[in-house]
Amino acid sequence: MRIGLLADMGVEHFRGAMRGIAEYARRRNDWQLCRSSPTVDGLRRVMELGAKGVILGTIEREPFMAARVEELPTVSLGAPYPPAGLCTVTHDEVAVGRMAAEYLLRQRFTHFAACCTAGKSQDERVTAFAEAIRKSGRDCPVLSEDPPEGASALVGGQLDLAREQRLSDWLERLVRPVAVFCDCDERGWVVAELSRRLGLSVPGEIAILSVDNDETVCALTNPALSSVQVASEHIGYVAAETLALKLSGQAVPLLTTIPPVRVVERRSTDASLTGDPLVARALGFMRKSLRDKQGIDGLAQTLACSRRSLERRFLEVTGTSPANMWTRFRLLEAQRLLLETDLSVELISDLCGFSDSRGLSANFRKQMGLTPTEFRRRARL
DNA sequence: CGAGCTCCCCGCCAAA
DNA sequence: TTTTTGGCGGGGAGCT
């Protein structure tokens, strides 16, 4: 059976979704995927090739309308202005916003702001972010850009001059130091670029967190961008499953949402760069010595200070205790290894400095409500 | 699941 | 006098 894939391959999320779809096709073996551009012409082309259904990943509206006119079974990977009644598998935007807020609050930032393009999905994640921030008793100004008619406001990390000026003015007026949440990596890039031009240091005066975790875009800024990693592969896989159900005539939910995976921390939100040098040294040591078993007493000795002072100053700057932070670093590394390698949970526990795999599992479960194996399975499929 | 043990957090106080 | 520091120890969390 032929299935058409029409996706904007310049967007990291859609590329990831394609990988998930490919995995699904590999497993069932009777799907032939044919790719084309996410346009009305592309749709015509895959129909000529005999596609029985399509998965659409684009922010344009026309291809969806065309697919509807042709009565071609369609699953969308999420679009800012979806036609009503379109079957969609996409991010849990509320969970994305909440994860971002929770992370930045834990980094102990004191002022927050968020910016996005006005539109369904971006609005939702930024709104959820702002709500979570306000719930903690802090203000969160939001800049929501109207998109230009029919197109993306943000292509290749560039805004038109008027929008850029507005964003720049907005950034300059924010109460600093501030943590800014951006609806996508491209906007994160623009915010980083404008901050540089305004002479504002990142993350000292402006910390930046975005969404999509596009390795390339995140690496382009200096310092590199922290970003919420969304479950693109998983979304693609589920989209494929949904289309398969649809093609076999079964009822499918109109909307399926998948929560994000984790926050990938890079330098743009590194709170340890500011404040107490003793604490900064402690954090640096922890990051480098995950397997170190000497405990907090030993750490205090290494840093040549009393244990009590370390604890007190640590709490002051980071809002948490040394041991707590140390296991947090261990868990972050474990997350990374689970996603990026095929090492056994046993080995990962050891590499991250947990006594055994039960130690890792217990902490992991407490932190994100999921076992390590389950975490790996969900992110990959 | 629980006993025993170790490690850690944090209030308190005296000293610097 | 006020502020910061280090030591003490109860109590709790987590590990074996």
mmCIF file with all atom_site columns, N, CA, C and O (backbone and C1' of nucleotides) in Angstrom, chain A residues 293 346 349-350 353-360, chain C residues 15-16:
data_model
loop_
_atom_site.group_PDB
_atom_site.id
_atom_site.type_symbol
_atom_site.label_atom_id
_atom_site.label_alt_id
_atom_site.label_comp_id
_atom_site.label_asym_id
_atom_site.label_entity_id
_atom_site.label_seq_id
_atom_site.pdbx_PDB_ins_code
_atom_site.Cartn_x
_atom_site.Cartn_y
_atom_site.Cartn_z
_atom_site.occupancy
_atom_site.B_iso_or_equiv
_atom_site.pdbx_formal_charge
_atom_site.auth_seq_id
_atom_site.auth_comp_id
_atom_site.auth_asym_id
_atom_site.auth_atom_id
_atom_site.pdbx_PDB_model_num
ATOM 1  N N     . LYS A 1 293 ? 31.892 9.014  44.920 1.00 0.00 ? 293 LYS A N     1
ATOM 2  C CA    . LYS A 1 293 ? 31.062 8.501  46.017 1.00 0.00 ? 293 LYS A CA    1
ATOM 3  C C     . LYS A 1 293 ? 31.390 9.158  47.359 1.00 0.00 ? 293 LYS A C     1
ATOM 4  O O     . LYS A 1 293 ? 30.961 8.695  48.403 1.00 0.00 ? 293 LYS A O     1
ATOM 5  N N     . GLU A 1 346 ? 21.479 -1.122 33.598 1.00 0.00 ? 346 GLU A N     1
ATOM 6  C CA    . GLU A 1 346 ? 22.485 -1.491 34.594 1.00 0.00 ? 346 GLU A CA    1
ATOM 7  C C     . GLU A 1 346 ? 23.763 -0.665 34.424 1.00 0.00 ? 346 GLU A C     1
ATOM 8  O O     . GLU A 1 346 ? 24.253 -0.033 35.354 1.00 0.00 ? 346 GLU A O     1
ATOM 9  N N     . SER A 1 349 ? 23.302 3.083  35.044 1.00 0.00 ? 349 SER A N     1
ATOM 10 C CA    . SER A 1 349 ? 23.271 3.367  36.484 1.00 0.00 ? 349 SER A CA    1
ATOM 11 C C     . SER A 1 349 ? 24.685 3.557  36.999 1.00 0.00 ? 349 SER A C     1
ATOM 12 O O     . SER A 1 349 ? 24.993 4.509  37.716 1.00 0.00 ? 349 SER A O     1
ATOM 13 N N     . ASP A 1 350 ? 25.543 2.636  36.602 1.00 0.00 ? 350 ASP A N     1
ATOM 14 C CA    . ASP A 1 350 ? 26.917 2.685  37.066 1.00 0.00 ? 350 ASP A CA    1
ATOM 15 C C     . ASP A 1 350 ? 27.628 3.928  36.545 1.00 0.00 ? 350 ASP A C     1
ATOM 16 O O     . ASP A 1 350 ? 28.278 4.649  37.302 1.00 0.00 ? 350 ASP A O     1
ATOM 17 N N     . GLY A 1 353 ? 26.755 7.014  38.411 1.00 0.00 ? 353 GLY A N     1
ATOM 18 C CA    . GLY A 1 353 ? 27.059 7.073  39.832 1.00 0.00 ? 353 GLY A CA    1
ATOM 19 C C     . GLY A 1 353 ? 25.960 6.598  40.758 1.00 0.00 ? 353 GLY A C     1
ATOM 20 O O     . GLY A 1 353 ? 25.963 6.936  41.936 1.00 0.00 ? 353 GLY A O     1
ATOM 21 N N     . PHE A 1 354 ? 25.007 5.846  40.233 1.00 0.00 ? 354 PHE A N     1
ATOM 22 C CA    . PHE A 1 354 ? 24.019 5.237  41.119 1.00 0.00 ? 354 PHE A CA    1
ATOM 23 C C     . PHE A 1 354 ? 24.568 3.901  41.607 1.00 0.00 ? 354 PHE A C     1
ATOM 24 O O     . PHE A 1 354 ? 25.304 3.223  40.893 1.00 0.00 ? 354 PHE A O     1
ATOM 25 N N     . SER A 1 355 ? 24.155 3.513  42.824 1.00 0.00 ? 355 SER A N     1
ATOM 26 C CA    . SER A 1 355 ? 24.719 2.302  43.408 1.00 0.00 ? 355 SER A CA    1
ATOM 27 C C     . SER A 1 355 ? 24.355 1.085  42.565 1.00 0.00 ? 355 SER A C     1
ATOM 28 O O     . SER A 1 355 ? 25.156 0.205  42.359 1.00 0.00 ? 355 SER A O     1
ATOM 29 N N     . ASP A 1 356 ? 23.116 1.035  42.090 1.00 0.00 ? 356 ASP A N     1
ATOM 30 C CA    . ASP A 1 356 ? 22.711 -0.040 41.187 1.00 0.00 ? 356 ASP A CA    1
ATOM 31 C C     . ASP A 1 356 ? 21.471 0.414  40.403 1.00 0.00 ? 356 ASP A C     1
ATOM 32 O O     . ASP A 1 356 ? 21.011 1.535  40.569 1.00 0.00 ? 356 ASP A O     1
ATOM 33 N N     . SER A 1 357 ? 20.959 -0.448 39.573 1.00 0.00 ? 357 SER A N     1
ATOM 34 C CA    . SER A 1 357 ? 19.869 -0.021 38.701 1.00 0.00 ? 357 SER A CA    1
ATOM 35 C C     . SER A 1 357 ? 18.595 0.276  39.489 1.00 0.00 ? 357 SER A C     1
ATOM 36 O O     . SER A 1 357 ? 17.757 1.045  39.054 1.00 0.00 ? 357 SER A O     1
ATOM 37 N N     . ARG A 1 358 ? 18.475 -0.316 40.683 1.00 0.00 ? 358 ARG A N     1
ATOM 38 C CA    . ARG A 1 358 ? 17.295 0.004  41.476 1.00 0.00 ? 358 ARG A CA    1
ATOM 39 C C     . ARG A 1 358 ? 17.364 1.432  41.996 1.00 0.00 ? 358 ARG A C     1
ATOM 40 O O     . ARG A 1 358 ? 16.367 2.122  42.097 1.00 0.00 ? 358 ARG A O     1
ATOM 41 N N     . GLY A 1 359 ? 18.603 1.837  42.323 1.00 0.00 ? 359 GLY A N     1
ATOM 42 C CA    . GLY A 1 359 ? 18.806 3.218  42.754 1.00 0.00 ? 359 GLY A CA    1
ATOM 43 C C     . GLY A 1 359 ? 18.385 4.193  41.677 1.00 0.00 ? 359 GLY A C     1
ATOM 44 O O     . GLY A 1 359 ? 17.698 5.184  41.941 1.00 0.00 ? 359 GLY A O     1
ATOM 45 N N     . LEU A 1 360 ? 18.827 3.911  40.454 1.00 0.00 ? 360 LEU A N     1
ATOM 46 C CA    . LEU A 1 360 ? 18.448 4.776  39.335 1.00 0.00 ? 360 LEU A CA    1
ATOM 47 C C     . LEU A 1 360 ? 16.932 4.766  39.129 1.00 0.00 ? 360 LEU A C     1
ATOM 48 O O     . LEU A 1 360 ? 16.303 5.811  39.046 1.00 0.00 ? 360 LEU A O     1
ATOM 49 P P     . DC  C 2 15  ? 17.763 5.213  47.827 1.00 0.00 ? 15  DC  C P     1
ATOM 50 O "O5'" . DC  C 2 15  ? 18.873 4.212  48.355 1.00 0.00 ? 15  DC  C "O5'" 1
ATOM 51 C "C5'" . DC  C 2 15  ? 20.064 4.712  48.924 1.00 0.00 ? 15  DC  C "C5'" 1
ATOM 52 C "C4'" . DC  C 2 15  ? 20.735 3.631  49.745 1.00 0.00 ? 15  DC  C "C4'" 1
ATOM 53 C "C3'" . DC  C 2 15  ? 20.699 2.251  49.077 1.00 0.00 ? 15  DC  C "C3'" 1
ATOM 54 O "O3'" . DC  C 2 15  ? 21.995 1.669  49.185 1.00 0.00 ? 15  DC  C "O3'" 1
ATOM 55 C "C1'" . DC  C 2 15  ? 19.757 2.129  51.268 1.00 0.00 ? 15  DC  C "C1'" 1
ATOM 56 P P     . DT  C 2 16  ? 22.353 0.318  48.478 1.00 0.00 ? 16  DT  C P     1
ATOM 57 O "O5'" . DT  C 2 16  ? 22.308 -0.691 49.700 1.00 0.00 ? 16  DT  C "O5'" 1
ATOM 58 C "C5'" . DT  C 2 16  ? 23.129 -0.464 50.852 1.00 0.00 ? 16  DT  C "C5'" 1
ATOM 59 C "C4'" . DT  C 2 16  ? 23.022 -1.653 51.768 1.00 0.00 ? 16  DT  C "C4'" 1
ATOM 60 C "C3'" . DT  C 2 16  ? 22.947 -3.017 51.042 1.00 0.00 ? 16  DT  C "C3'" 1
ATOM 61 O "O3'" . DT  C 2 16  ? 23.673 -3.968 51.813 1.00 0.00 ? 16  DT  C "O3'" 1
ATOM 62 C "C1'" . DT  C 2 16  ? 21.031 -2.753 52.386 1.00 0.00 ? 16  DT  C "C1'" 1
#
